[in-house]
Amino acid sequence: SLYTAISGGAEICLIPEIPYDLSVIVEKIKSRYNKGRGFVNIVIAEGAKAKDGTITASQGEEGRHAVRLGGVCYTLSQQLKDAGLEADIRETVLGHTQRGGTPIAFDRVIASVFGVKAMELVLEG
């Protein structure tokens, strides 16, 4: 999710390692709209959760021991609506569709890393 957010230019990226503060997200969205930007792209990883929340898990198969994550984008969408955000909120769950096509997020990120290194080498002569 982090690589996808970087390569796709998302304004907000929410990952499991850093619980998010909903009020900060709402302010960021409002700030973008106030500056004349009519959209905000948010990438949220399954397993992401609010500071005071829990992870969103979908109903797994009977007898399955591992927790099956899923639906967090709908949880965030509802949280934003409940917070009074009036923006048109649309959710897209990539699932298997993100595994096809070229270039993938990793390709875009590694290209950026190579570009930075190339520039460093140019500066070093």
Short mmCIF file of N, CA and C in Angstrom, two decimals, residues 17-62:
data_model
loop_
_atom_site.label_atom_id
_atom_site.label_comp_id
_atom_site.label_asym_id
_atom_site.label_seq_id
_atom_site.Cartn_x
_atom_site.Cartn_y
_atom_site.Cartn_z
N GLU A 17 1.01 -0.24 10.41
CA GLU A 17 2.07 0.08 11.36
C GLU A 17 1.87 1.40 12.09
N ILE A 18 1.02 2.28 11.54
CA ILE A 18 0.79 3.59 12.15
C ILE A 18 -0.72 3.83 12.26
N PRO A 19 -1.31 3.62 13.44
CA PRO A 19 -2.74 3.89 13.59
C PRO A 19 -3.05 5.35 13.25
N TYR A 20 -4.15 5.56 12.54
CA TYR A 20 -4.46 6.91 12.06
C TYR A 20 -5.37 7.68 13.01
N ASP A 21 -5.23 9.00 12.92
CA ASP A 21 -6.06 9.93 13.69
C ASP A 21 -7.08 10.50 12.71
N LEU A 22 -8.34 10.15 12.88
CA LEU A 22 -9.39 10.57 11.95
C LEU A 22 -9.46 12.09 11.81
N SER A 23 -9.27 12.81 12.90
CA SER A 23 -9.37 14.27 12.82
C SER A 23 -8.27 14.85 11.93
N VAL A 24 -7.10 14.25 11.93
CA VAL A 24 -6.00 14.71 11.07
C VAL A 24 -6.36 14.47 9.60
N ILE A 25 -6.96 13.33 9.33
CA ILE A 25 -7.36 13.01 7.96
C ILE A 25 -8.43 13.99 7.48
N VAL A 26 -9.42 14.25 8.30
CA VAL A 26 -10.49 15.18 7.94
C VAL A 26 -9.91 16.56 7.65
N GLU A 27 -8.99 17.02 8.48
CA GLU A 27 -8.37 18.34 8.27
C GLU A 27 -7.57 18.38 6.97
N LYS A 28 -6.86 17.31 6.67
CA LYS A 28 -6.09 17.23 5.43
C LYS A 28 -7.02 17.31 4.22
N ILE A 29 -8.12 16.60 4.27
CA ILE A 29 -9.09 16.62 3.17
C ILE A 29 -9.68 18.02 3.02
N LYS A 30 -10.09 18.63 4.12
CA LYS A 30 -10.67 19.98 4.06
C LYS A 30 -9.64 20.98 3.53
N SER A 31 -8.40 20.82 3.94
CA SER A 31 -7.33 21.71 3.48
C SER A 31 -7.17 21.63 1.97
N ARG A 32 -7.21 20.44 1.43
CA ARG A 32 -7.08 20.27 -0.02
C ARG A 32 -8.25 20.94 -0.75
N TYR A 33 -9.45 20.76 -0.23
CA TYR A 33 -10.61 21.37 -0.87
C TYR A 33 -10.56 22.89 -0.76
N ASN A 34 -10.10 23.40 0.38
CA ASN A 34 -10.00 24.84 0.57
C ASN A 34 -8.96 25.48 -0.35
N LYS A 35 -7.98 24.71 -0.78
CA LYS A 35 -6.95 25.21 -1.69
C LYS A 35 -7.33 25.00 -3.15
N GLY A 36 -8.59 24.63 -3.39
CA GLY A 36 -9.08 24.49 -4.75
C GLY A 36 -8.83 23.14 -5.40
N ARG A 37 -8.31 22.21 -4.65
CA ARG A 37 -8.10 20.86 -5.18
C ARG A 37 -9.37 20.08 -4.88
N GLY A 38 -10.05 19.63 -5.91
CA GLY A 38 -11.35 18.99 -5.74
C GLY A 38 -11.31 17.50 -5.51
N PHE A 39 -10.17 16.99 -5.07
CA PHE A 39 -10.10 15.55 -4.85
C PHE A 39 -8.98 15.23 -3.86
N VAL A 40 -9.09 14.06 -3.27
CA VAL A 40 -8.05 13.51 -2.40
C VAL A 40 -8.02 12.01 -2.65
N ASN A 41 -6.86 11.50 -2.97
CA ASN A 41 -6.70 10.05 -3.13
C ASN A 41 -6.15 9.49 -1.83
N ILE A 42 -6.85 8.50 -1.30
CA ILE A 42 -6.43 7.84 -0.06
C ILE A 42 -6.16 6.38 -0.37
N VAL A 43 -5.01 5.91 0.06
CA VAL A 43 -4.70 4.48 -0.03
C VAL A 43 -4.71 3.96 1.40
N ILE A 44 -5.50 2.93 1.65
CA ILE A 44 -5.57 2.35 2.98
C ILE A 44 -5.33 0.85 2.88
N ALA A 45 -4.39 0.37 3.68
CA ALA A 45 -4.04 -1.05 3.67
C ALA A 45 -4.98 -1.82 4.58
N GLU A 46 -5.28 -3.04 4.18
CA GLU A 46 -6.02 -3.91 5.09
C GLU A 46 -5.17 -4.06 6.35
N GLY A 47 -5.80 -3.96 7.49
CA GLY A 47 -5.07 -4.01 8.76
C GLY A 47 -4.86 -2.62 9.35
N ALA A 48 -5.07 -1.57 8.56
CA ALA A 48 -4.98 -0.21 9.09
C ALA A 48 -6.16 0.01 10.04
N LYS A 49 -5.93 0.83 11.06
CA LYS A 49 -7.01 1.10 12.01
C LYS A 49 -6.80 2.48 12.63
N ALA A 50 -7.88 3.03 13.11
CA ALA A 50 -7.82 4.31 13.82
C ALA A 50 -7.12 4.11 15.16
N LYS A 51 -6.58 5.21 15.70
CA LYS A 51 -5.89 5.13 16.99
C LYS A 51 -6.76 4.51 18.07
N ASP A 52 -8.03 4.81 18.04
CA ASP A 52 -8.94 4.29 19.06
C ASP A 52 -9.83 3.18 18.52
N GLY A 53 -9.43 2.56 17.39
CA GLY A 53 -10.28 1.55 16.77
C GLY A 53 -9.64 0.18 16.74
N THR A 54 -10.28 -0.70 16.02
CA THR A 54 -9.78 -2.06 15.86
C THR A 54 -9.69 -2.35 14.37
N ILE A 55 -8.97 -3.41 14.02
CA ILE A 55 -8.87 -3.77 12.61
C ILE A 55 -10.22 -4.26 12.12
N THR A 56 -10.45 -4.10 10.82
CA THR A 56 -11.69 -4.55 10.20
C THR A 56 -11.44 -5.92 9.59
N ALA A 57 -12.17 -6.90 10.06
CA ALA A 57 -12.02 -8.26 9.54
C ALA A 57 -13.33 -8.68 8.89
N SER A 58 -13.20 -9.41 7.80
CA SER A 58 -14.39 -9.92 7.12
C SER A 58 -14.72 -11.31 7.67
N GLN A 59 -15.91 -11.74 7.38
CA GLN A 59 -16.33 -13.07 7.83
C GLN A 59 -15.52 -14.10 7.06
N GLY A 60 -14.71 -14.86 7.77
CA GLY A 60 -13.88 -15.88 7.14
C GLY A 60 -14.61 -17.19 6.96
N GLU A 61 -13.92 -18.11 6.35
CA GLU A 61 -14.49 -19.43 6.15
C GLU A 61 -14.59 -20.15 7.49
N GLU A 62 -15.61 -20.96 7.62
CA GLU A 62 -15.77 -21.72 8.86
C GLU A 62 -14.58 -22.65 9.04
#
